Short mmCIF file of C-alpha atoms in Angstrom, two decimals:
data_model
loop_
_atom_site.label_atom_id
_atom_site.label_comp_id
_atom_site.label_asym_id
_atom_site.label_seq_id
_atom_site.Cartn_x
_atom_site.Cartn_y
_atom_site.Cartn_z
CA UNK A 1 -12.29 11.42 -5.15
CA UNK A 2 -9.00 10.10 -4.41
CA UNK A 3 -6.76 12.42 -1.82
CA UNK A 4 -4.11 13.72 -3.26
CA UNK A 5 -0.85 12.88 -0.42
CA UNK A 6 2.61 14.05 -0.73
CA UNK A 7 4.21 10.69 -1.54
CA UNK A 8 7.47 11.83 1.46
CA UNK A 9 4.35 10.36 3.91
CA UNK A 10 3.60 7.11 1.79
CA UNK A 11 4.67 3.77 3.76
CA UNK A 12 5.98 1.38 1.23
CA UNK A 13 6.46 -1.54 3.58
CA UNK A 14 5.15 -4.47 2.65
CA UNK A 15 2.68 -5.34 5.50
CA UNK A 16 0.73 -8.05 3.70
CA UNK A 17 1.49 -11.11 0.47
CA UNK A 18 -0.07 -10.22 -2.75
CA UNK A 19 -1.95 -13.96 -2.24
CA UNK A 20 -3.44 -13.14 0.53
CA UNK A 21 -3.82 -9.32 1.57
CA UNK A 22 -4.85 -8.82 5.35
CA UNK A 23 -2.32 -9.14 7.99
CA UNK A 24 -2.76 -8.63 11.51
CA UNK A 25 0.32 -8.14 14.64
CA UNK A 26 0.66 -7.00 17.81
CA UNK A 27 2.95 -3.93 18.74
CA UNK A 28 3.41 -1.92 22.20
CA UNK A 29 4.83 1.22 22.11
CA UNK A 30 7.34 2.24 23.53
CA UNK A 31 8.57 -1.12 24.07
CA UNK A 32 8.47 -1.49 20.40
CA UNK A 33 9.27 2.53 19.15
CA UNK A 34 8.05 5.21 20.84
CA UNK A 35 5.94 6.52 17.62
CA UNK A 36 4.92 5.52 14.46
CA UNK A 37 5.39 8.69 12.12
CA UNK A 38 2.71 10.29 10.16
CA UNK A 39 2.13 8.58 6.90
CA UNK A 40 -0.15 6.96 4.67
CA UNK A 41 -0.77 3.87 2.47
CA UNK A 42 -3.31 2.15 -0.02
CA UNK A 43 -4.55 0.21 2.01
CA UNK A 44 -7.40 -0.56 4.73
CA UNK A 45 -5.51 0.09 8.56
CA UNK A 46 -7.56 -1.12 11.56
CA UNK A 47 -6.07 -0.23 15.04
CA UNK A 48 -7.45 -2.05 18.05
CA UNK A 49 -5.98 -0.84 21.34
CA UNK A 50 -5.80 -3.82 23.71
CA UNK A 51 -4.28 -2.14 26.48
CA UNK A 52 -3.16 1.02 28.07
CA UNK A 53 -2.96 4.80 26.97
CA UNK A 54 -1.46 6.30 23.78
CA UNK A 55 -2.35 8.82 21.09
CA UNK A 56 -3.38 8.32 17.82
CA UNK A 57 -3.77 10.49 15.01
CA UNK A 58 -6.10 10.17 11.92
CA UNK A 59 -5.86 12.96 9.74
CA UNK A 60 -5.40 15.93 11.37
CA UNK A 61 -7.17 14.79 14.15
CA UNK A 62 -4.80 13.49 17.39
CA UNK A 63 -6.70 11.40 20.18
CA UNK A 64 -6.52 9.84 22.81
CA UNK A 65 -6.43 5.99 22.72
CA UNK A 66 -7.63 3.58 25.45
CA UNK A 67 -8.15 -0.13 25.56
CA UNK A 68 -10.87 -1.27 23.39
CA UNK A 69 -11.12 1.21 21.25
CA UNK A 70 -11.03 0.96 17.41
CA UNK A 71 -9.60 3.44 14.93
CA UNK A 72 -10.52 3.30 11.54
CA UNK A 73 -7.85 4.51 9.18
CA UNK A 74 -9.00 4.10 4.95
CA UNK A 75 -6.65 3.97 2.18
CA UNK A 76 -5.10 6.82 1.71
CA UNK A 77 -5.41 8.54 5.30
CA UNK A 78 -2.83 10.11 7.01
CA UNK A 79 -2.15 8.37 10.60
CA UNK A 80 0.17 8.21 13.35
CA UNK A 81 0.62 6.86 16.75
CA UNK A 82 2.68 8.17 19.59
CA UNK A 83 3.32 7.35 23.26
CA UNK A 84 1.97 9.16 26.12
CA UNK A 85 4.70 9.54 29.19
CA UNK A 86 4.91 7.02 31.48
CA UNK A 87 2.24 4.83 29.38
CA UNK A 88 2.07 2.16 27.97
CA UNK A 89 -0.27 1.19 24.88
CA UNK A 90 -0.43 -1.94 23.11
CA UNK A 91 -2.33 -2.74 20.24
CA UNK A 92 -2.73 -4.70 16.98
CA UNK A 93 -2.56 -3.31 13.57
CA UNK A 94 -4.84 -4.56 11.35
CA UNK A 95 -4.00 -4.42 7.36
CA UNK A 96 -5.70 -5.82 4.43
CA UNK A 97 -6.47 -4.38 0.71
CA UNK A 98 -9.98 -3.33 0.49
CA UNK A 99 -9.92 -5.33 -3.29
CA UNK A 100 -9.26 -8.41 -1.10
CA UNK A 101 -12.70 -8.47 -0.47
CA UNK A 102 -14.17 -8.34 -3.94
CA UNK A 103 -13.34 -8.54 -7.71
CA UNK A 104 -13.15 -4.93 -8.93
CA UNK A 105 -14.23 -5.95 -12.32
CA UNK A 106 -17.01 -8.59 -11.92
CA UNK A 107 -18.57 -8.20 -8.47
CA UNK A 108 -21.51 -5.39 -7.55
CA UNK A 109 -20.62 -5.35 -3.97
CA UNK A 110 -17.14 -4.25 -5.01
CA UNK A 111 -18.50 -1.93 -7.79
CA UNK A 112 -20.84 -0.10 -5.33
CA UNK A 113 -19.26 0.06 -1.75
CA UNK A 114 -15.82 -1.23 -1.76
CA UNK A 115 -13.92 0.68 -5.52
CA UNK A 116 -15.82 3.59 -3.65
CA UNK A 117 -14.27 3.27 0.15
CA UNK A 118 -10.64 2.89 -1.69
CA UNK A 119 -11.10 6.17 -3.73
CA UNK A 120 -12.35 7.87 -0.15
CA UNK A 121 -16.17 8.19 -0.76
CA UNK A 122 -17.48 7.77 2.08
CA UNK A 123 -16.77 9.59 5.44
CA UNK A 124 -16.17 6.70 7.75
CA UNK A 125 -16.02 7.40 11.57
CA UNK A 126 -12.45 7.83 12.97
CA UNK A 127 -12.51 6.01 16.22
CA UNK A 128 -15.29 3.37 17.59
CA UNK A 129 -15.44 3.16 21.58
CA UNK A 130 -16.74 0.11 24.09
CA UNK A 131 -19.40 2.46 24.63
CA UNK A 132 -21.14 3.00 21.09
CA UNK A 133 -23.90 1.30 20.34
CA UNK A 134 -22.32 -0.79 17.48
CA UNK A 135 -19.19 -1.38 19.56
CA UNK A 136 -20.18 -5.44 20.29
CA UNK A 137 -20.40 -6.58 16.27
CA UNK A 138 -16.95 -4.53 15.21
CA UNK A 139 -15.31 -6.00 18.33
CA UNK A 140 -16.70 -9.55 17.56
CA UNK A 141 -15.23 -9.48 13.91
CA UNK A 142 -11.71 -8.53 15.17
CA UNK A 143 -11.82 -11.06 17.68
CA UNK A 144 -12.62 -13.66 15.90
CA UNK A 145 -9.80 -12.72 12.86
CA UNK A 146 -7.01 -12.87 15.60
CA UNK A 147 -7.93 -16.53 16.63
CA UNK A 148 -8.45 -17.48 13.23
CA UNK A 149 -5.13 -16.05 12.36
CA UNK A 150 -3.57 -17.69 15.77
CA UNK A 151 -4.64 -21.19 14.66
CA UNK A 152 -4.81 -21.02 10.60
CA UNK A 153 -7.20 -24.02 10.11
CA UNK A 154 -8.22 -24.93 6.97
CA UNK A 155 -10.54 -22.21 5.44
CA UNK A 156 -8.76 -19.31 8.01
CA UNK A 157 -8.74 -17.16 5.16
CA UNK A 158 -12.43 -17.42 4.01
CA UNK A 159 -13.44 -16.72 7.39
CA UNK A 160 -11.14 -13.65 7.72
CA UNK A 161 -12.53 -12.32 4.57
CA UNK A 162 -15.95 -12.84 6.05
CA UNK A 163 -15.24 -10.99 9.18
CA UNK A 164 -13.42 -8.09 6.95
CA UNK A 165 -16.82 -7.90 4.61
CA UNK A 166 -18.79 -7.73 7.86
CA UNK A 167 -16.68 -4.87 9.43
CA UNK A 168 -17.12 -3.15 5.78
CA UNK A 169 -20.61 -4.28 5.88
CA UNK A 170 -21.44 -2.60 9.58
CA UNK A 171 -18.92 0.80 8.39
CA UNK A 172 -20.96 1.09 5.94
CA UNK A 173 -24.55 0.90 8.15
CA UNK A 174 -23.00 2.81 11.02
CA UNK A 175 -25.17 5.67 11.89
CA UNK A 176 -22.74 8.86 11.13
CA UNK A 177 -21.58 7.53 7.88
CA UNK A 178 -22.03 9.76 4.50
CA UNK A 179 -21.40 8.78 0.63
CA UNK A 180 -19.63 11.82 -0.90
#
C-alpha cells in the first residue's frame, strides 16, 4: 500500500533526466547547509556517508551517521539529514526511479519485486553498517556506480543499472526483510 504523505513534505526538485533516472553527488554538511529538511519523494534515495558524523532521519527514526554507513530511504519515505556540532559529515546522495530498472508493463522482475518496493511492500532495513554481514556486496555496487559515473564510458549506464538491480537484488535477500 502506498503511504499516504502530506504533499507540504514532497521534494519536487528535479534530481535526475527523465532519459536516464539515477543520479548520484556529493554534499557535506554544513559546508553545504546545515540540514536537509524532512521530506519525501517518488523516488529510490541511497545515502552513503563517506566521512565524518551527522544525523539522519528515516521516518520517524533519527540516527546517528558515521562513515560507511548506508541508509536506505524508498519512495515515498520521509527523510532528513542534519549536522551534529562541531562535525562534519559528507556524503553522496544517491537517486534513481525504481521503474528505471524494469518495464512496469512487460517485465516479471518489475511486476513482482520492483511495482511492489515503489508502492512500499516490503519493509526494507533503514541503515546498513561496515559491520553487517552483507555490508561488502552493497558497498561494492555503490563503488563501482561512482567511478562509472566519474568516467561515463560507453555503456556507463548499463552498468549503473546493473549495480542498481544488484543493490535491489541483495535488499531484497537481506536477512530482516518482510513482503507486506
Amino acid at each position: 500500500m502506498t503511504k499516504t504523505l502530506p504533499q507540504t513534505f514532497y521534494e519536487d526538485k528535479q534530481h535526475m533526466t527523465s532519459q536516464f533516472p539515477f543520479n548520484i553527488y556529493p554534499c557535506t554538511i554544513p559546508k553545504d547547509f546545515n540540514a536537509v529538511s524532512l521530506h519525501w519523494q517518488n523516488s529510490m534515495e541511497l545515502i552513503f556517508i563517506k566521512k565524518g558524523f551527522g544525523l539522519v532521519q528515516v521516518g520517524l527514526e533519527m540516527m546517528e551517521a558515521k562513515e560507511g554507513d548506508i541508509f536506505i530511504v524508498p519512495p515515498h519515505t520521509l527523510h532528513a539529514l542534519r549536522s551534529i556540532p562541531k562535525q562534519t559529515m559528507e556524503y553522496e546522495n544517491i537517486f534513481f526511479d525504481i521503474q528505471f530498472l524494469g518495464s512496469r508493463d512487460l517485465d516479471i522482475c518489475a511486476q513482482k519485486y520492483l511495482l511492489p518496493i515503489q508502492k512500499g511492500k516490503y519493509n526494507f532495513p533503514t541503515l546498513i553498517r561496515k559491520e553487517d554481514s552483507h555490508y561488502a556486496s552493497f558497498e561494492q555496487c555503490l563503488k563501482e556506480s561512482e567511478v562509472l559515473c566519474e568516467y561515463k564510458k560507453d555503456g556507463y549506464e548499463l552498468g549503473i543499472k546493473s549495480n542498481m538491480l544488484r543493490f535491489v537484488y541483495l535488499l531484497l535477500n537481506y536477512p530482516t526483510v518482510k513482503h507486506n
